[in-house]
Coordinates of C-alpha atoms in Angstrom, one line a residue:
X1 CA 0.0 0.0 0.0
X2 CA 3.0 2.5 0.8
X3 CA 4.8 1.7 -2.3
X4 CA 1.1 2.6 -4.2
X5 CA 0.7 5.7 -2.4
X6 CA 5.0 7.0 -3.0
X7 CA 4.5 6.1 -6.6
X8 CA 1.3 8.2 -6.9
X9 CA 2.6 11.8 -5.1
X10 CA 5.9 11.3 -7.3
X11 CA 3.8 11.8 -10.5
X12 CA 5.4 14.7 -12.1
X13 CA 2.3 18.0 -12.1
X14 CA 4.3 19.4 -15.1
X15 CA 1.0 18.7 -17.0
X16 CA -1.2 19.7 -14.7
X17 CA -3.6 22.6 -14.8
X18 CA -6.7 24.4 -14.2
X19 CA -8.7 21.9 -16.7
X20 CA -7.4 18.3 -15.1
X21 CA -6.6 19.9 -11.9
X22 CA -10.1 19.8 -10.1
X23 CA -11.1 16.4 -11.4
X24 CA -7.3 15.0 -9.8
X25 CA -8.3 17.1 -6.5
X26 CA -11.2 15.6 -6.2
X27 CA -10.5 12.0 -6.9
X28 CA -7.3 11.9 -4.6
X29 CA -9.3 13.1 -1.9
X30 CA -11.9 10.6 -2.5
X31 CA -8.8 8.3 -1.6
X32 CA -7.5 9.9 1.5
X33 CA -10.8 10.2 2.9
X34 CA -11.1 6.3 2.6
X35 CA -7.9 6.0 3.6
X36 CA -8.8 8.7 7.1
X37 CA -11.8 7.1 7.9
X38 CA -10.7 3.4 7.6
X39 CA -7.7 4.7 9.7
X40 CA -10.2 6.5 12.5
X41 CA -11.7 2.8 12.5
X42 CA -8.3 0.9 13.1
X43 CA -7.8 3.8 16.0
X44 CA -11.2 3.0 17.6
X45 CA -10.4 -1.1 17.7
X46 CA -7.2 -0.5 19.5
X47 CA -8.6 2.0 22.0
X48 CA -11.0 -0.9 22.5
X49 CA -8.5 -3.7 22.8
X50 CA -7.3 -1.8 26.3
X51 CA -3.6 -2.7 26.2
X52 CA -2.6 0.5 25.7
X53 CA -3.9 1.2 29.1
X54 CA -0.6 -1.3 30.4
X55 CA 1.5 1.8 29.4
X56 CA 0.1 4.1 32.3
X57 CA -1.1 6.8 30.5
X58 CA -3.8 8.3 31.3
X59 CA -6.3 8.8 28.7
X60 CA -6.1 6.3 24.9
X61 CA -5.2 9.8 23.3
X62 CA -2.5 10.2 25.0
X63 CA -1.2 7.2 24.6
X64 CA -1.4 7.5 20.9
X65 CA -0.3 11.3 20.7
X66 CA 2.6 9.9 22.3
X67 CA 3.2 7.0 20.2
X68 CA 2.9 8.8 16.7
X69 CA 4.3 12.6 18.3
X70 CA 0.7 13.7 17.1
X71 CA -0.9 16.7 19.2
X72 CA -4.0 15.5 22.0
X73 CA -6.6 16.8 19.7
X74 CA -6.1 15.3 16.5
X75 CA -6.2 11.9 17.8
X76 CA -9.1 12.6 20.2
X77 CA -11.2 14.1 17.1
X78 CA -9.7 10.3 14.8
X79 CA -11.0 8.5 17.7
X80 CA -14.0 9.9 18.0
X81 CA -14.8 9.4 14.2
X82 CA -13.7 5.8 14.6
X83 CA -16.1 5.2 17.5
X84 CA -18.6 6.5 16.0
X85 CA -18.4 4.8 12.4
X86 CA -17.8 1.6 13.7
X87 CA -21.0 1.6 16.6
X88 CA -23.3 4.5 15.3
X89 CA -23.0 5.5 12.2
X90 CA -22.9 2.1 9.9
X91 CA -24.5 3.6 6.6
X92 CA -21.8 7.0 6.7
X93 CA -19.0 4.3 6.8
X94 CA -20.4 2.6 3.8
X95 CA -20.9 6.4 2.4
X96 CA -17.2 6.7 2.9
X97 CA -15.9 3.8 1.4
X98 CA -17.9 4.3 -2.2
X99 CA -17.2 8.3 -1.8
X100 CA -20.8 9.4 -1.3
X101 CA -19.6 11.5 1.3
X102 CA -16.6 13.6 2.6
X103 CA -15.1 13.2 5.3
X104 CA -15.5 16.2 6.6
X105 CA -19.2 15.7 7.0
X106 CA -18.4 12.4 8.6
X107 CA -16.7 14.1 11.0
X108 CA -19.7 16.7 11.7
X109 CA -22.2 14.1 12.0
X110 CA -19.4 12.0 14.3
X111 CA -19.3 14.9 17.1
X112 CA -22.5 15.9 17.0
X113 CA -24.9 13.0 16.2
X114 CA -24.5 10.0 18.8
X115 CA -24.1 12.4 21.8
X116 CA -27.0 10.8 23.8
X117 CA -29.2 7.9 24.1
X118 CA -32.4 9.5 22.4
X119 CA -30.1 10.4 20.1
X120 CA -28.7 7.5 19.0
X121 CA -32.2 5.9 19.2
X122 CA -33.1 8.9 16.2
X123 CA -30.1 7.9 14.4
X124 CA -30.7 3.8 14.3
X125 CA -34.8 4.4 14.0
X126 CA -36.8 4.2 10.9
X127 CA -38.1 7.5 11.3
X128 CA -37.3 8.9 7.8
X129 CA -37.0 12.2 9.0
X130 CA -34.6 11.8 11.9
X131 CA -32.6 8.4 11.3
X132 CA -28.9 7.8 10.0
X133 CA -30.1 7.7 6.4
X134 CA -32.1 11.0 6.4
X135 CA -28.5 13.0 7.4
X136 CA -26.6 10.6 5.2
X137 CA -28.6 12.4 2.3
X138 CA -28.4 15.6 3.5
X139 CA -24.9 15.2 3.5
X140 CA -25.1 14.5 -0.1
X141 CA -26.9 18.0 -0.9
X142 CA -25.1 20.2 1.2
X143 CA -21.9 22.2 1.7
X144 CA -20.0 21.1 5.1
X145 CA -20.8 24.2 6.9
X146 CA -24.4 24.4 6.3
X147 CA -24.6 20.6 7.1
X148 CA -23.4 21.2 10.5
X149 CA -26.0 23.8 11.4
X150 CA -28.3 21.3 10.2
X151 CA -27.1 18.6 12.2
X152 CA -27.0 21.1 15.3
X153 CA -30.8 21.8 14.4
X154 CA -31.6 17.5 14.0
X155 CA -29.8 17.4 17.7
X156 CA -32.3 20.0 18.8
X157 CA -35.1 18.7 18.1
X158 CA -34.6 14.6 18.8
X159 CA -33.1 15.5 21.9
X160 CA -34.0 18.7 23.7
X161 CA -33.0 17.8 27.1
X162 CA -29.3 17.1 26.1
X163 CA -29.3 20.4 24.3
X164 CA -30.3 22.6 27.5
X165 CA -27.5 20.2 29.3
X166 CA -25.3 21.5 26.5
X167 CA -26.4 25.0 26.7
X168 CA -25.6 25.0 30.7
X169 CA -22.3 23.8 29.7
X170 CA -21.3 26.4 27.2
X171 CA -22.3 29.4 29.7
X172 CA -20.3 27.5 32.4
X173 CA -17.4 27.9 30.2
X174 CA -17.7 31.8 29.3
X175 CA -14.8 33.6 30.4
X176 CA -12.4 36.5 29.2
X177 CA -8.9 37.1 30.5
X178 CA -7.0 39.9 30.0
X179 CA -3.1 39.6 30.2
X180 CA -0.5 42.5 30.3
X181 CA 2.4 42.8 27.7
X182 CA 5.6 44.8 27.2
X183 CA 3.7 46.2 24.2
X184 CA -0.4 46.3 24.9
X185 CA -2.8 43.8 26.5
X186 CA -3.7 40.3 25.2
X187 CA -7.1 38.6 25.8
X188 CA -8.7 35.5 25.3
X189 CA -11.9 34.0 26.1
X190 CA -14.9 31.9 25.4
X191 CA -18.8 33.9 24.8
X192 CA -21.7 31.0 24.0
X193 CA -23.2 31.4 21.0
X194 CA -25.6 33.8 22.0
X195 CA -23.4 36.3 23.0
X196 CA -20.7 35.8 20.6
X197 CA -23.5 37.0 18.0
X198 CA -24.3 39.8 20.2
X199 CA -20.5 41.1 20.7
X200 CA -19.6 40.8 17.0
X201 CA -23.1 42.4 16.1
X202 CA -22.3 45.6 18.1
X203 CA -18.8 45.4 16.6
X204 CA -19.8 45.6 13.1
X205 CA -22.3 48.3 13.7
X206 CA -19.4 50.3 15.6
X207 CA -17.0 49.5 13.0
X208 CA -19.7 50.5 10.2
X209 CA -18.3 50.7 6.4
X210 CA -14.3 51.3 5.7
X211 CA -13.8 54.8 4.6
X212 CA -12.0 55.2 1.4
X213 CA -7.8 54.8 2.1
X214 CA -8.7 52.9 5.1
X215 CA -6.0 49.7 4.5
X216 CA -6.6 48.4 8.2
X217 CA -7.5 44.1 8.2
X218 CA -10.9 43.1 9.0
X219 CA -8.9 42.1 12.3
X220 CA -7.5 46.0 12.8
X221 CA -10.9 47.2 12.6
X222 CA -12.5 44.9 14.6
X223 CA -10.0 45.7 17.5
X224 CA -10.3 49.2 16.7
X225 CA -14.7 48.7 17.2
X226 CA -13.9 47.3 20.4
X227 CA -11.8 50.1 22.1
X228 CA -14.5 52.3 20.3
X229 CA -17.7 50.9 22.0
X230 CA -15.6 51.2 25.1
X231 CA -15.6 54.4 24.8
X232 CA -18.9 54.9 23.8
X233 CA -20.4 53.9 26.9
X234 CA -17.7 55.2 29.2
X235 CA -17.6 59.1 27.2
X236 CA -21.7 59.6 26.7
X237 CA -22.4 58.3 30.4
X238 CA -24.3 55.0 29.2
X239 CA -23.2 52.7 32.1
X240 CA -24.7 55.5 34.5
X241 CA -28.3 55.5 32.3
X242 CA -31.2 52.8 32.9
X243 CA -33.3 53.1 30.0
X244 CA -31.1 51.3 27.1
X245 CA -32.7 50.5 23.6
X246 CA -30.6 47.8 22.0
X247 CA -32.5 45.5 19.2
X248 CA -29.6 43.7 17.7
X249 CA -30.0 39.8 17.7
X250 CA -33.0 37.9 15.8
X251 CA -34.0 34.5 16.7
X252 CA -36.2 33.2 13.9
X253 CA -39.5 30.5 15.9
X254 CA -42.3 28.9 14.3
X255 CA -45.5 29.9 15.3
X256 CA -46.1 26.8 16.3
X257 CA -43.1 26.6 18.5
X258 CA -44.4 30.0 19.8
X259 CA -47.3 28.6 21.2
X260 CA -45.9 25.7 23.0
X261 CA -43.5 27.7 24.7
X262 CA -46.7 29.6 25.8
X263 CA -48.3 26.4 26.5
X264 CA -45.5 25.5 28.4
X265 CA -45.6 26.3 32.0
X266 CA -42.1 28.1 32.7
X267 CA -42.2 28.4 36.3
X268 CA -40.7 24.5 36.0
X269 CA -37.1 23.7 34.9
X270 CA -36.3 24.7 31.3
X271 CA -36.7 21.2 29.2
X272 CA -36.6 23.0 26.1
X273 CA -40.2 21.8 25.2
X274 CA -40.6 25.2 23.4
X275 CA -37.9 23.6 20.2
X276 CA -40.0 19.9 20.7
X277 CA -39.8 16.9 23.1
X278 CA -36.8 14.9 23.8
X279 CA -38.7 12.2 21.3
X280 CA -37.9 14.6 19.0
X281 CA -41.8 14.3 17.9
X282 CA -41.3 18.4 16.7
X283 CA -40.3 19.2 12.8
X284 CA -36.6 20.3 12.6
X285 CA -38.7 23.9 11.3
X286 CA -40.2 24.2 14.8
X287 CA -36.6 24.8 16.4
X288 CA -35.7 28.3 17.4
X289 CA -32.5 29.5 15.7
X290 CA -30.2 32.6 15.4
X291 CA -29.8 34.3 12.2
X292 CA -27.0 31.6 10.9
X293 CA -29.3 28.7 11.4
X294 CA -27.7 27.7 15.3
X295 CA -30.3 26.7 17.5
X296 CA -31.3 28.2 20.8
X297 CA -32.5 25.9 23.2
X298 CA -35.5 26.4 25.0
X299 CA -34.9 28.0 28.2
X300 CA -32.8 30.6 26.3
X301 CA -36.1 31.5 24.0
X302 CA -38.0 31.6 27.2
X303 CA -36.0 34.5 28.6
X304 CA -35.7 35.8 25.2
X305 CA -39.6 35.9 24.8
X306 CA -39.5 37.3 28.4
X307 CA -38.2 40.6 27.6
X308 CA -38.2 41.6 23.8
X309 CA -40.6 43.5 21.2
X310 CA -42.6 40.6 19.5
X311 CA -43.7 41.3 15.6
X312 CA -45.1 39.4 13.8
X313 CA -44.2 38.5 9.4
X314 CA -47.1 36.6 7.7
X315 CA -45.7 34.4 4.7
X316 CA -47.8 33.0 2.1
X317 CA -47.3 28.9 0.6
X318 CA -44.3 29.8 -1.2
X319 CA -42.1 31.9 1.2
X320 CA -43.2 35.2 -0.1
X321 CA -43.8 38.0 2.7
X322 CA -47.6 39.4 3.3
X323 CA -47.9 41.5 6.1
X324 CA -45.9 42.6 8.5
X325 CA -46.8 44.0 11.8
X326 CA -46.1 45.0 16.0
X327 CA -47.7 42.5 18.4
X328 CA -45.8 43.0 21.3
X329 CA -42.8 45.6 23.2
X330 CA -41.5 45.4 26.3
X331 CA -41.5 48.0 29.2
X332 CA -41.4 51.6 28.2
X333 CA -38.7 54.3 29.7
X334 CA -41.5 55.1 32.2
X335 CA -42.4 52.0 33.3
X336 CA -38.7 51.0 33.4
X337 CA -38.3 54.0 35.3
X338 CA -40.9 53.0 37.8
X339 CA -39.7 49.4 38.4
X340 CA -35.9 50.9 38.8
X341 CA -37.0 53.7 41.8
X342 CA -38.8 51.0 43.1
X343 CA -36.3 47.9 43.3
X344 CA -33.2 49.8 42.9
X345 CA -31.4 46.7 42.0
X346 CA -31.4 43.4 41.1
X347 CA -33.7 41.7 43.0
X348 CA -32.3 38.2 43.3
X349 CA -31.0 36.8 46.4
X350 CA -27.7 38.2 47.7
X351 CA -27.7 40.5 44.2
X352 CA -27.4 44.2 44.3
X353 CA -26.3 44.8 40.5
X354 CA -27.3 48.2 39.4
X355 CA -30.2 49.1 37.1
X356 CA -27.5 50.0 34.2
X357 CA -26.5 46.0 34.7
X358 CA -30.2 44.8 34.1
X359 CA -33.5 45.0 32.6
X360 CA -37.1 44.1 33.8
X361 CA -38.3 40.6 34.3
X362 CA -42.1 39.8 33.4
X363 CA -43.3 38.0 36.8
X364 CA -45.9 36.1 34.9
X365 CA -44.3 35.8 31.5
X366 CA -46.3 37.7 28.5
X367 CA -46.8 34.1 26.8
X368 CA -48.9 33.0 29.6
X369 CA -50.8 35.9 29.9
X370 CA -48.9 38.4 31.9
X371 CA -49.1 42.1 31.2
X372 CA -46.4 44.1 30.7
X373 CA -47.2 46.4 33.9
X374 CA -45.4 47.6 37.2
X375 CA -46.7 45.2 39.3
X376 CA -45.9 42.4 37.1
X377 CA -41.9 43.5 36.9
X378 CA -39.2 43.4 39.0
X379 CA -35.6 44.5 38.2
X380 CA -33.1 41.6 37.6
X381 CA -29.3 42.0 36.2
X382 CA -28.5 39.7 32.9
X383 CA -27.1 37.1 34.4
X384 CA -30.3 36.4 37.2
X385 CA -32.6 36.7 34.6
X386 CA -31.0 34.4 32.3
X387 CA -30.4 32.2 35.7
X388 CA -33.9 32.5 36.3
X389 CA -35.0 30.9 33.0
X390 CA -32.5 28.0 32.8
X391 CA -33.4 27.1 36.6
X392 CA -36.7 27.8 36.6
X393 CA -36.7 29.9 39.3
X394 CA -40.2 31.4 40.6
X395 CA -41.0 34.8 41.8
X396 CA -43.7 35.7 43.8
X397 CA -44.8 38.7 45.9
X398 CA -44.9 38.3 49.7
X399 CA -46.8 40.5 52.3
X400 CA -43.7 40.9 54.5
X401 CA -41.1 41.3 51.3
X402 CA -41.1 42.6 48.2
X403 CA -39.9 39.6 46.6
X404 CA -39.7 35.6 47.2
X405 CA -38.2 33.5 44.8
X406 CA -38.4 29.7 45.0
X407 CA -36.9 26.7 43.3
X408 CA -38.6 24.2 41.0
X409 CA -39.1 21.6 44.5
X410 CA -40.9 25.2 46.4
X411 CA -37.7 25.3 48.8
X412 CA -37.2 29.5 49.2
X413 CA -33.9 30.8 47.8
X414 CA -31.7 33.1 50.2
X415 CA -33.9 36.1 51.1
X416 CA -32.9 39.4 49.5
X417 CA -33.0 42.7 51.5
X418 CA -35.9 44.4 52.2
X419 CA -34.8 47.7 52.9
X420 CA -31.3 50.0 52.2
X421 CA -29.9 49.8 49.1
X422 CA -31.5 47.6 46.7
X423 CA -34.6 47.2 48.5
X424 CA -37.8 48.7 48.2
X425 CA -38.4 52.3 48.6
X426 CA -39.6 54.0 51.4
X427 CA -43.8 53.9 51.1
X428 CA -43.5 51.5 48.6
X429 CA -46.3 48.9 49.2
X430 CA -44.8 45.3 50.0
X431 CA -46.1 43.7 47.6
X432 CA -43.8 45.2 45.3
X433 CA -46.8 46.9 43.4
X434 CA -46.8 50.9 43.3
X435 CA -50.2 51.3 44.5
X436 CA -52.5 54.2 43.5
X437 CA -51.5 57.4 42.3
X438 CA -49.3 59.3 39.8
X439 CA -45.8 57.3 39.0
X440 CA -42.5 58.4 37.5
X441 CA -42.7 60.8 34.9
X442 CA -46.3 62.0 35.1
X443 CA -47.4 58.5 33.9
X444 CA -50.2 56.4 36.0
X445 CA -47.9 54.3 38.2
X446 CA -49.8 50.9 37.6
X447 CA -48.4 51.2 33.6
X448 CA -50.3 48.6 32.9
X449 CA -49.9 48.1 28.9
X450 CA -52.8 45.9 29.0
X451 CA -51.7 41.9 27.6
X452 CA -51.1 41.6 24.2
X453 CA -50.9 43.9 21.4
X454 CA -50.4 47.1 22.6
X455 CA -47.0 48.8 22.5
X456 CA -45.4 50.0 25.7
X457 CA -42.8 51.9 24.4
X458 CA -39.4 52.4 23.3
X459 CA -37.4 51.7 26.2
X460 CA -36.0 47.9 27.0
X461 CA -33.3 46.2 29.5
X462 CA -30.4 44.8 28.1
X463 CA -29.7 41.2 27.6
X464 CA -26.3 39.0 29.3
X465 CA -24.2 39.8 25.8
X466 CA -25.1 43.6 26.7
X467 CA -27.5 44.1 23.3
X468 CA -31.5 43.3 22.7
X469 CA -32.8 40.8 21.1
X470 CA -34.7 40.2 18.1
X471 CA -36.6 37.4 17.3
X472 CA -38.0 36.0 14.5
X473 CA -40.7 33.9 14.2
X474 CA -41.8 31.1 11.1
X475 CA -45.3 30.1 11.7
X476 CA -48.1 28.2 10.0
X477 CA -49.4 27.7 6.8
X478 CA -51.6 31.2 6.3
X479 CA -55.1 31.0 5.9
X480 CA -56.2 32.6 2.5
X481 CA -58.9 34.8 4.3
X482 CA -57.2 35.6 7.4
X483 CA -53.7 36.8 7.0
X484 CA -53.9 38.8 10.6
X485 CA -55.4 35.4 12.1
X486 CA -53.1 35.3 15.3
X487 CA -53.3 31.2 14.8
X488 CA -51.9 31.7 11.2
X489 CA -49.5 34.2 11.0
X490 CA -45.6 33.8 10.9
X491 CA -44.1 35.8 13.8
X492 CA -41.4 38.1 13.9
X493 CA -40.7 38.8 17.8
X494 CA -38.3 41.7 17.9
X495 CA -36.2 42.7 20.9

């Protein structure tokens, strides 16, 4: 086999060109990825033998990294693949071997496929939509990046649970460190998806079109955006201000997925029922996603849904865009205002983030009929309310404090103050409402906006990444003679 492969890369290229070129690419590549995957499946057999383990290394990686001076990660990512073809993924190894597929999407579908039992139940089911042989063909009709956010989207949906699990994981891995140098500072970090679309969202729109002679990388300017939305906030005073107006990320959801997260009650622990049960019983178009196609898992479309403008697109049959219209924004600058001189802070447990860190929390979530109204707010920083949605933490008012929140199982959470700073104000009634009377601003201090459909304003909290949120909603087939049917149309919730 080696004395094959030397006399094939000694060919002389002399004679070749942009003609023959592609159609040699593309068949020695067929080749190697045989050649990778069958390798990846030799790697897996040993790992299973267990001998290696005599050795005293730690982990079968590395062992072999050792072995073959290969780095950690290369032969984790060949094991993996080997695994995977040789106990879950029986119809992509046969794929391989005839060149059906690359190995690249192999690879995709190898990390992100058999990552749990209900998964691996999709993958060897007969379900046509969900099983190995559905993605196999998808494979086929798409390029490698798009395949993976459609994998990511097939993961959603067959298994919502492990995606939440998933989702905890990535925001227990966000961090950012900053490290002094003889020349500047260096940083690195990690932002989950959510917020990595939010950061580089704000950067392009600080960073906005380059000016003619500008020679600077896309790098240089992005650096450049960041120092510059520094500055933004620290020279007009924004991180002293509480009434922030930041639309800046969409989430596109189904109608259909809109009403089951309303359906769904959200006090409980997020299961990410709103993208679909962990049978996967939902279609892979019911599944939240951010503007590239990632999906957000349920408990991040509840909080999401909690605090953004809600609008809604009808589409006809074929795609094409009807009508579009407002059917929901969150709290105005008054009623922000309100809520802010009467909490003062965040109102979690042992939290006393300024306003300027936070935005207001429906108590009863608009979905399940909750107005968008003084008494139903209370004043939580970004990271409690997105806490608050993943745990499914609930809030109630109580005669003696202002606020009581409880875990899923009804044990109470730490109490937070009830006086000083963060508390209520003075005269402020303790059930956290503002009572009769005129309010902040002029404005009746109830501020009810009344349920659904009626605007509130322009004013709106921020979110964890520091931006809004937009979200955009698919929805039903529309009905012919009702396209403002709120059962037919296609929703665009914008935050």
């Amino acid at each position: 086999m080696c004395a094959e492969i030397d006399a094939l890369t000694t060919l002389d290229l002399e004679g070749v060109d942009g003609l023959n070129g592609p159609a040699l690419h593309q068949d020695m590549r067929r080749a190697s990825d045989k050649l990778q995957a069958f390798a990846a499946r030799v790697l897996a057999r040993v790992e299973a033998d267990g001998r290696w383990a005599t050795s005293g290394s730690r982990t079968f990686p590395d062992w072999m990294a050792c072995q073959e001076l290969a780095s950690y990660g290369a032969v984790r990512r060949e094991v993996t693949l080997g695994r995977a073809l040789d106990e879950d993924l029986p119809a992509t190894a046969q794929e391989i071997s005839v060149g059906g597929v690359t190995l690249e999407h192999a690879q995709v579908l190898a990390r992100l496929g058999p990552t749990s039992d209900a998964r691996r139940a999709a993958l060897a089911s007969g379900a046509p939509d969900r099983n190995e042989a559905y993605l196999v063909e998808r494979a086929k009709a798409l390029p490698v990046d798009e395949y993976r956010r459609e994998v990511q989207r097939w993961a959603t949906r067959v298994d919502a649970d492990a995606a939440e699990r998933e989702h905890d994981q990535a925001c227990a891995k966000e961090h950012l460190t900053f490290s002094r140098k003889d020349d500047g500072v260096a940083f690195q970090g990690f932002l989950t998806a959510e917020h990595g679309h939010a950061l580089a969202t704000a950067l392009r729109a600080v960073a906005g079109v380059p000016s003619v002679g500008d020679q600077r990388s896309r790098e240089e300017r992005q650096a450049a955006a960041l120092v510059d939305a520094a500055r933004i906030v620290l020279d007009r005073g924004l991180a002293g201000g509480g009434q922030q107006v930041r639309p800046h990320i969409s989430v596109h959801v189904s109608w259909e997925a809109l009403l089951r997260l309303q359906a769904t009650h959200l006090d409980g622990p997020a299961d990410g029922s709103a993208n679909g049960g962990a049978d996967g019983s939902a279609d892979v178009s019911l599944v939240a996603q951010l503007d590239d196609g990632r999906p957000v898992p349920g408990s991040l479309l509840a909080r999401i849904a909690c605090d953004s403008e809600i609008s809604r697109i009808v589409f006809g049959p074929r795609g094409d865009v009807l009508d579009v219209g407002r059917a929901q924004r969150t709290y105005s600058g008054q009623q922000r205002r309100a809520v802010i001189a009467r909490d003062r802070s965040c109102r979690y447990p042992g939290c006393g983030a300024p306003p300027t860190l936070g935005e207001v929390h429906h108590v009863v979530p608009w979905l399940q009929g909750g107005v968008t109204s003084i008494r139903n707010g209370i004043l939580l920083c970004w990271f409690h309310h997105d806490l608050v949605h993943r745990r499914g933490v609930v809030i109630r008012s109580d005669p003696r404090r202002a606020w009581r929140f409880f875990r899923r199982d009804g044990t109470s959470l730490d109490d937070g103050p009830t006086s000083g700073d963060g508390g209520a104000p003075a005269g402020a009634p303790a059930d956290g409402s503002r009572g009769a009377g005129r309010g902040v601003g002029g404005r009746d201090a109830e501020g009810d906006v009344g349920g659904r459909g009626a605007a509130s304003g322009a004013g709106r909290g921020g979110m964890a990444s520091g931006a809004g949120v937009t979200a955009l909603a698919r929805a039903a087939p529309l009905a012919a003679d009702s396209p403002g049917d709120a059962a037919q149309p296609e929703l665009d919730l914008t935050g």
